[in-house]
PDB file of C-alpha atoms in Angstrom:
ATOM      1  CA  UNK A 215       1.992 -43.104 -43.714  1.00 42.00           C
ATOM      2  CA  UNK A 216      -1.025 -40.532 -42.812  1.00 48.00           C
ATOM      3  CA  UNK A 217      -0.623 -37.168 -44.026  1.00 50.00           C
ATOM      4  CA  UNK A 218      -0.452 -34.327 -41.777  1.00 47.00           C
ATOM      5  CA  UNK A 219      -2.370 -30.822 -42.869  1.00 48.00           C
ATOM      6  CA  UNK A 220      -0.329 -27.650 -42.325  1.00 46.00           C
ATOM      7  CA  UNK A 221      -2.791 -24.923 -42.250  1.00 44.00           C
ATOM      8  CA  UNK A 222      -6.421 -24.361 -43.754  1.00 46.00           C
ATOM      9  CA  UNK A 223      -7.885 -21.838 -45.849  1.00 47.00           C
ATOM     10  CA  UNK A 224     -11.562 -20.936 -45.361  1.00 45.00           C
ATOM     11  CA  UNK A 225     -12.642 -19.000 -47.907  1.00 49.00           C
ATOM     12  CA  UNK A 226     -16.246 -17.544 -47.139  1.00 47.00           C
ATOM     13  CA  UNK A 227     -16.832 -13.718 -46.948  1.00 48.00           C
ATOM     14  CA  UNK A 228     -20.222 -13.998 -44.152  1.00 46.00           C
ATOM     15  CA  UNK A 229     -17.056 -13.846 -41.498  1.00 45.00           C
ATOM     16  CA  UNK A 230     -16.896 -10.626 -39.918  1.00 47.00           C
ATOM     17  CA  UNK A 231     -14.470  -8.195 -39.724  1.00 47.00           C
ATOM     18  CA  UNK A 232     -13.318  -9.084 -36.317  1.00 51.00           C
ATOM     19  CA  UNK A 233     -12.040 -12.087 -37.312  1.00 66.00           C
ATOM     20  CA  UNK A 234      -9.037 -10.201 -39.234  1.00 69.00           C
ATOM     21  CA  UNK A 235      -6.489 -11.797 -36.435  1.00 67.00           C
ATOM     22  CA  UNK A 236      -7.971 -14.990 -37.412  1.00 59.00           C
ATOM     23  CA  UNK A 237      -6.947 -14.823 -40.844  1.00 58.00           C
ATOM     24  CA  UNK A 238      -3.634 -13.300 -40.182  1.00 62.00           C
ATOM     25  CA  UNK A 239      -3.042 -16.517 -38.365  1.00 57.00           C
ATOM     26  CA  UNK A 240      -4.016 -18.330 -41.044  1.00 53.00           C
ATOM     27  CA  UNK A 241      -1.849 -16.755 -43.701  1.00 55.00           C
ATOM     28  CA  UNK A 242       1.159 -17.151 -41.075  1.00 54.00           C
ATOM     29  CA  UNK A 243       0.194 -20.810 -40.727  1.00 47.00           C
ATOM     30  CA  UNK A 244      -0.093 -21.121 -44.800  1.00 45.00           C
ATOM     31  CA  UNK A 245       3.907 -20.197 -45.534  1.00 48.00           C
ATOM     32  CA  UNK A 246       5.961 -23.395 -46.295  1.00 48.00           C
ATOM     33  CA  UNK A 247       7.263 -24.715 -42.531  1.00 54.00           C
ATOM     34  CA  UNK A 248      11.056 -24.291 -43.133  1.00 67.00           C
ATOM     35  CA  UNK A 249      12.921 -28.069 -42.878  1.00 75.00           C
ATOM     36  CA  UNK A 250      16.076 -28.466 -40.909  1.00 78.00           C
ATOM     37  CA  UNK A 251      19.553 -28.781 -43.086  1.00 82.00           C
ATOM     38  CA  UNK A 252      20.527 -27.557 -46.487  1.00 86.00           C
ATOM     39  CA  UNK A 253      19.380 -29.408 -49.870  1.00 85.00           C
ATOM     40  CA  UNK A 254      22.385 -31.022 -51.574  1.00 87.00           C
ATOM     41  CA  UNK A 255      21.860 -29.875 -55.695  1.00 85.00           C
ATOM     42  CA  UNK A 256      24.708 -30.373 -57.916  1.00 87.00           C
ATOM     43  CA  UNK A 257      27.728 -28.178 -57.708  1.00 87.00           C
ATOM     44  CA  UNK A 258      27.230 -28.686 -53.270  1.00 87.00           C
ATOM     45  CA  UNK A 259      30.532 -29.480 -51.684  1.00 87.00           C
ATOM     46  CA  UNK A 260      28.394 -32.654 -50.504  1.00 88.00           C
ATOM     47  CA  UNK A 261      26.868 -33.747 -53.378  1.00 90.00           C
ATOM     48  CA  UNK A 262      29.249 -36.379 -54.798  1.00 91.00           C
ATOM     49  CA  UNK A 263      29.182 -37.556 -51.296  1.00 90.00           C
ATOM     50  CA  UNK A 264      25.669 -38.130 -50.929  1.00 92.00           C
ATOM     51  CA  UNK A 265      25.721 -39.932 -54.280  1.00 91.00           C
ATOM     52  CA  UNK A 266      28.054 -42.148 -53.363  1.00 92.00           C
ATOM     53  CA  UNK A 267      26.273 -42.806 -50.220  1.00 92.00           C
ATOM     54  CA  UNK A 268      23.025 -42.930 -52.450  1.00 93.00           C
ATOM     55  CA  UNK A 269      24.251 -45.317 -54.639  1.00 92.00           C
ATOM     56  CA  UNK A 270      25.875 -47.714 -52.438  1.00 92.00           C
ATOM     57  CA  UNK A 271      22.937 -47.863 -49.902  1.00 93.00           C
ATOM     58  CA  UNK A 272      21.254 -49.177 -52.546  1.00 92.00           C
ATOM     59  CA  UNK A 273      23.602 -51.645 -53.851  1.00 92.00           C
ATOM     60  CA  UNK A 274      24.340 -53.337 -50.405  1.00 91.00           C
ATOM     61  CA  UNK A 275      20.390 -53.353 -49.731  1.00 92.00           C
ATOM     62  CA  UNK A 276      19.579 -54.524 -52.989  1.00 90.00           C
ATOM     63  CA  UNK A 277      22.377 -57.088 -52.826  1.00 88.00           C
ATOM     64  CA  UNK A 278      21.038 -58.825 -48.961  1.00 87.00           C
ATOM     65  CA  UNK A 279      17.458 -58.145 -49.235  1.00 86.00           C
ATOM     66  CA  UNK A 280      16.999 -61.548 -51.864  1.00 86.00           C
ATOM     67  CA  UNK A 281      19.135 -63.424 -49.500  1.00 87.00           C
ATOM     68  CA  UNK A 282      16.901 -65.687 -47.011  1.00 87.00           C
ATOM     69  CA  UNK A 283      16.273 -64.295 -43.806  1.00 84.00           C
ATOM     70  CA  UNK A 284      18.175 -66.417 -40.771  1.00 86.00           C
ATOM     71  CA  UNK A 285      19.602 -65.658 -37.421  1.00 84.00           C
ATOM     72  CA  UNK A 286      22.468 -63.617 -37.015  1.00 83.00           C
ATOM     73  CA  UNK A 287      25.907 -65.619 -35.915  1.00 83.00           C
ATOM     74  CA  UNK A 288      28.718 -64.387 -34.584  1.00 78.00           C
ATOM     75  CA  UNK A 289      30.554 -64.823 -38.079  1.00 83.00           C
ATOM     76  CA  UNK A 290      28.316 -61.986 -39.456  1.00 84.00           C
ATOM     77  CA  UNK A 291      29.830 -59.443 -36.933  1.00 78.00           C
ATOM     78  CA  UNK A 292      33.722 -57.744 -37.293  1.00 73.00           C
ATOM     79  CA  UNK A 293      35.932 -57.458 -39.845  1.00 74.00           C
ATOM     80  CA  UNK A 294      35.072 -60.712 -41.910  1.00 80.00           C
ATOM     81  CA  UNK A 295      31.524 -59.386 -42.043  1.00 84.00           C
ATOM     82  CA  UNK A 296      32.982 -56.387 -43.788  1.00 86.00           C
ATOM     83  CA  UNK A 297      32.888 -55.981 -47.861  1.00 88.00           C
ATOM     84  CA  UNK A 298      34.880 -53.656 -50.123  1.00 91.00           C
ATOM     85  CA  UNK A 299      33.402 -52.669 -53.857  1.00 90.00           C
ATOM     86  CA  UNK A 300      34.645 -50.535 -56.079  1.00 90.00           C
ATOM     87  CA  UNK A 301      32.261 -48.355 -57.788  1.00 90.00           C
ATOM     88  CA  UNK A 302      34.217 -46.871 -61.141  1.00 92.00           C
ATOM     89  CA  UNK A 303      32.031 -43.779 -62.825  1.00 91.00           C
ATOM     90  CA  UNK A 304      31.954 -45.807 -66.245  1.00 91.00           C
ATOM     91  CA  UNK A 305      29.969 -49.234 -63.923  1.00 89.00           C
ATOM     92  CA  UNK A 306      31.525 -52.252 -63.809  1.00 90.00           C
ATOM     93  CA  UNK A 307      30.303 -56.144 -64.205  1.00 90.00           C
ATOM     94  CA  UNK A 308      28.875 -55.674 -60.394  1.00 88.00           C
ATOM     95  CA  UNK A 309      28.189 -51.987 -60.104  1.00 88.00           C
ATOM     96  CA  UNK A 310      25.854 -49.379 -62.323  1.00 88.00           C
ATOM     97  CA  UNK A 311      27.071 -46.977 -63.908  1.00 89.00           C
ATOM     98  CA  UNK A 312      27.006 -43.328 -62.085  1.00 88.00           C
ATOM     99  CA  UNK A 313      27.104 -39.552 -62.019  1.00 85.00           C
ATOM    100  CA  UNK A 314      29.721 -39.603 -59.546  1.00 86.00           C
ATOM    101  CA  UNK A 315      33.195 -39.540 -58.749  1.00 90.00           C
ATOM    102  CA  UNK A 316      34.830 -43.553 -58.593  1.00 92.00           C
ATOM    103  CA  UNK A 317      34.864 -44.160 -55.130  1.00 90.00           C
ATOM    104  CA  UNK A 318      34.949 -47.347 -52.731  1.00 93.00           C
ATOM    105  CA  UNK A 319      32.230 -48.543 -50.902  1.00 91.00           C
ATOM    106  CA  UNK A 320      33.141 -50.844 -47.702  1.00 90.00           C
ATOM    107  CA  UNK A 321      29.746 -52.801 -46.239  1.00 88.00           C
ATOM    108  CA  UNK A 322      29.970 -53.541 -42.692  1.00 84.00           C
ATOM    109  CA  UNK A 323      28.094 -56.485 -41.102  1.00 86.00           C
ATOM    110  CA  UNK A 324      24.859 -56.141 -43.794  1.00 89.00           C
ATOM    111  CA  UNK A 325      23.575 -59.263 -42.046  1.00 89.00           C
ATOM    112  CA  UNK A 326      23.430 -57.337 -38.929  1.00 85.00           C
ATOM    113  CA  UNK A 327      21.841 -54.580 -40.237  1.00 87.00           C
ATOM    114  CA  UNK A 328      19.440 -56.216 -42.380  1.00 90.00           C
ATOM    115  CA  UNK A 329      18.025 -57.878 -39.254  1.00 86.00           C
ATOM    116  CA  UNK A 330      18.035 -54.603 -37.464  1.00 85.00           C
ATOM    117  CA  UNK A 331      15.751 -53.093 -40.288  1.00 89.00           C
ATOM    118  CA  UNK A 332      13.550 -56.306 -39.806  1.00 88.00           C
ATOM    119  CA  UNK A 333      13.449 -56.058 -36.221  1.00 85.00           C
ATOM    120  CA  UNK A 334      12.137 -52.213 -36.087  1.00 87.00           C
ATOM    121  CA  UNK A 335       9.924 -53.031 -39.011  1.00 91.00           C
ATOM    122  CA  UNK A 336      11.737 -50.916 -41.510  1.00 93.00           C
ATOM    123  CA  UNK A 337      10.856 -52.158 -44.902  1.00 94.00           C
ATOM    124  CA  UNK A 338      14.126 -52.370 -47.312  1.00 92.00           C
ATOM    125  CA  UNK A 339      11.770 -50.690 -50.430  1.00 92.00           C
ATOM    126  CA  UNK A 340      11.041 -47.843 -48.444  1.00 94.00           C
ATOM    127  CA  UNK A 341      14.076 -47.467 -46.475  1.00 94.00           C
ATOM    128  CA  UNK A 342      15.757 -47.626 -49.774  1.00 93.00           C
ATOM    129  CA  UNK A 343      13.118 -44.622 -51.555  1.00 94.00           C
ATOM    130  CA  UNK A 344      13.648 -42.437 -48.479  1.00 94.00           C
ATOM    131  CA  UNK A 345      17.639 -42.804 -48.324  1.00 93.00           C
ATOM    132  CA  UNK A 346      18.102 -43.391 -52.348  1.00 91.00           C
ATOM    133  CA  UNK A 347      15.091 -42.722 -54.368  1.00 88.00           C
ATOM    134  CA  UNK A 348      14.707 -39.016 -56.750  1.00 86.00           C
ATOM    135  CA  UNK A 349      14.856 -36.488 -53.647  1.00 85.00           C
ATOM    136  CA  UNK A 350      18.431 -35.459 -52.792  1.00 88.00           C
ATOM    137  CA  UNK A 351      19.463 -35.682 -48.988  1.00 92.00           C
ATOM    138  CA  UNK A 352      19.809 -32.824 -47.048  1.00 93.00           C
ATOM    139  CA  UNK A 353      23.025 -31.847 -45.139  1.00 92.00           C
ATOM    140  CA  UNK A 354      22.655 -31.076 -41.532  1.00 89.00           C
ATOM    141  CA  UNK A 355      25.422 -28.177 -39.846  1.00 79.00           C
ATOM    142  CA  UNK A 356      27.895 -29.774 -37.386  1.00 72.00           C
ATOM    143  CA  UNK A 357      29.249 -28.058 -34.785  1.00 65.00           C
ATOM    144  CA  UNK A 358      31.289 -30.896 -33.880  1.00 67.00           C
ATOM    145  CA  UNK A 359      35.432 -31.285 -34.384  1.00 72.00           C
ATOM    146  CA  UNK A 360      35.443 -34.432 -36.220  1.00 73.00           C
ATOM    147  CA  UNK A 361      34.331 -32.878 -39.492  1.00 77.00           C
ATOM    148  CA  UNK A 362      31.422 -35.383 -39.681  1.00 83.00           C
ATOM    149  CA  UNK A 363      28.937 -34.636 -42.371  1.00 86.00           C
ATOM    150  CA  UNK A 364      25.113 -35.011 -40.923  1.00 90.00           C
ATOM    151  CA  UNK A 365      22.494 -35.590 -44.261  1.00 92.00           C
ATOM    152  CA  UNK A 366      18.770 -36.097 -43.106  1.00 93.00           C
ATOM    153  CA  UNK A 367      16.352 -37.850 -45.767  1.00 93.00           C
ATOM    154  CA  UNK A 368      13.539 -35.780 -47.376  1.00 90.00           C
ATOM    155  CA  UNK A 369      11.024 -37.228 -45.220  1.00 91.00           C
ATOM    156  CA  UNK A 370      13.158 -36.921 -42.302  1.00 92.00           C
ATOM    157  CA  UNK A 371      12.797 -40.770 -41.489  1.00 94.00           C
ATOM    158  CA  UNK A 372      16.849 -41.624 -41.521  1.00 94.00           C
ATOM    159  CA  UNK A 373      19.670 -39.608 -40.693  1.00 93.00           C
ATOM    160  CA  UNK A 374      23.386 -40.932 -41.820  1.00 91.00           C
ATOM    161  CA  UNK A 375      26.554 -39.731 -40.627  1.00 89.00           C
ATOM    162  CA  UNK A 376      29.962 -40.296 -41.533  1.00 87.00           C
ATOM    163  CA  UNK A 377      32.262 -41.522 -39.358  1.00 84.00           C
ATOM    164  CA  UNK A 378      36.223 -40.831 -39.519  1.00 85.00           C
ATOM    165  CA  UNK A 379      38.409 -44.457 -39.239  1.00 83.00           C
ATOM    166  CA  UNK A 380      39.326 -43.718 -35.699  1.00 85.00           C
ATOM    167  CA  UNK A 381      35.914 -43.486 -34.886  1.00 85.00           C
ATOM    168  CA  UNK A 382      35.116 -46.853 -36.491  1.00 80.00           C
ATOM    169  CA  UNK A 383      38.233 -48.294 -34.932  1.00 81.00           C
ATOM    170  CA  UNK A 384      36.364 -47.188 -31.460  1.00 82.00           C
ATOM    171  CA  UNK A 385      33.645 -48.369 -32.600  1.00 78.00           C
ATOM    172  CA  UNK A 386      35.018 -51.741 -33.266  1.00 74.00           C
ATOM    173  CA  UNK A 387      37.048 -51.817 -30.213  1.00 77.00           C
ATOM    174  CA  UNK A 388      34.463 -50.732 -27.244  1.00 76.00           C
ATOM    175  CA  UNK A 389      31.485 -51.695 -28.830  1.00 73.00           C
ATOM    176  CA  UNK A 390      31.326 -54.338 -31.220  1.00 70.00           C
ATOM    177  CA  UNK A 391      34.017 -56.686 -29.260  1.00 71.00           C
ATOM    178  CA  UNK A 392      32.424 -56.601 -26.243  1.00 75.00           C
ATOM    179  CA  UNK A 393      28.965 -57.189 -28.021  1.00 73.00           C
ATOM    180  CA  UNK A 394      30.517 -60.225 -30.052  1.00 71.00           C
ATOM    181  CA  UNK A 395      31.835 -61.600 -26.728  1.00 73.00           C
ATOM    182  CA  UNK A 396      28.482 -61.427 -24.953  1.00 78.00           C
ATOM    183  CA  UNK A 397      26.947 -62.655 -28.873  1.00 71.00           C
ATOM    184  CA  UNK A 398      29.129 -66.037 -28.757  1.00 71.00           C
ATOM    185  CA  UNK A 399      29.089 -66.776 -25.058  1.00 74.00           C
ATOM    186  CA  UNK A 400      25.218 -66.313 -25.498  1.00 75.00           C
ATOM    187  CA  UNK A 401      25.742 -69.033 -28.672  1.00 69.00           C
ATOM    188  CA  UNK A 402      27.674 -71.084 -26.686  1.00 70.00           C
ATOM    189  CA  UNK A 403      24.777 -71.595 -23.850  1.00 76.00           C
ATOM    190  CA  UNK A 404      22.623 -72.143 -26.062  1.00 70.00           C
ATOM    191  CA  UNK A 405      23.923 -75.497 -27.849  1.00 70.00           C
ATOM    192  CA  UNK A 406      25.089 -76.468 -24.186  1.00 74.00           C
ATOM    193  CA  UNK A 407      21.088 -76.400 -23.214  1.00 71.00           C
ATOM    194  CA  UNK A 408      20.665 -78.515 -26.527  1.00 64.00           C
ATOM    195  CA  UNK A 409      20.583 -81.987 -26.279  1.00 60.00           C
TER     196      UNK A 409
END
């Protein structure tokens, strides 16, 4: 990743006086550019969210990442695909101990995802330091009426949002079924073509 410079200071005194608007400009450009959302720091309404999200991100990452890459199959989509852990405060045999509340993770289709990550080049170490690593997420305001909770990484890379069950059942129902269709008949050419 390139850096990106903000402002510049030139400090030489042979610049003449007219050049006062110059440095105001400069001073203006100098102040901190303000980043969208609202830290999450202990004692947020959000934060034991965002460390559960934390936490789990990095478990289900961690846990598919060793696993040898291979083609998706229609197995790795729906509700089979899908994973429950619990994660209790004091860690388990599976999980880490945590800050947190306990709280339940469910891992949809990390086959799926995995490969999307892959496929857009997203590298699991650094999508895991962005999402998970010391910075804290920030929360983004949502105007919306489902009460979904917006948090944007530090270096604004990712943004993860919540989703309410009916949303995933929609999700699920108009999105995922139809793609799983189009998925298997697509399978099912394909070892017709074969001899």
């Amino acid at each position: 990743m390139q850096g990106v410079l903000i402002s510049e200071l030139v400090i030489n005194n042979s610049f003449s006086s007219s050049s006062r608007r110059a440095k105001r400009r400069q001073k203006k450009l100098a102040k901190v550019v303000k980043r969208p959302g609202e830290a999450i720091i202990k004692g947020h309404r959000s934060y034991d969210l965002m460390l559960s999200l934390q936490l789990g991100i990095r478990y289900t990452v961690g846990k598919i990442t060793p696993i040898q890459r291979r083609e998706v199959r229609a197995s790795d989509f729906g509700p089979r695909a899908s994973f429950w852990m619990n994660f209790p405060k004091e860690g388990s045999q599976l999980t880490p101990s945590h800050q947190s509340v306990d709280f339940k993770w469910k891992d949809y289709c990390p086959m799926v995802f995995r490969n999307l990550r892959e496929m857009f080049k997203i590298d699991a170490a650094d999508y895991m330091m962005s999402i998970c690593g010391n910075d804290a997420l920030r929360e983004l305001s949502s105007p919306g009426k489902s009460g979904s909770v917006f948090f944007l990484s530090q270096d604004d890379r990712f943004m993860i949002k919540t989703l309410r069950k009916s949303e995933v059942q929609f999700l699920h129902e108009f999105i995922l079924e139809p793609v799983i269709a189009s998925f298997e008949a697509y399978l099912y050419k394909q070892s017709a073509k074969e001899p």
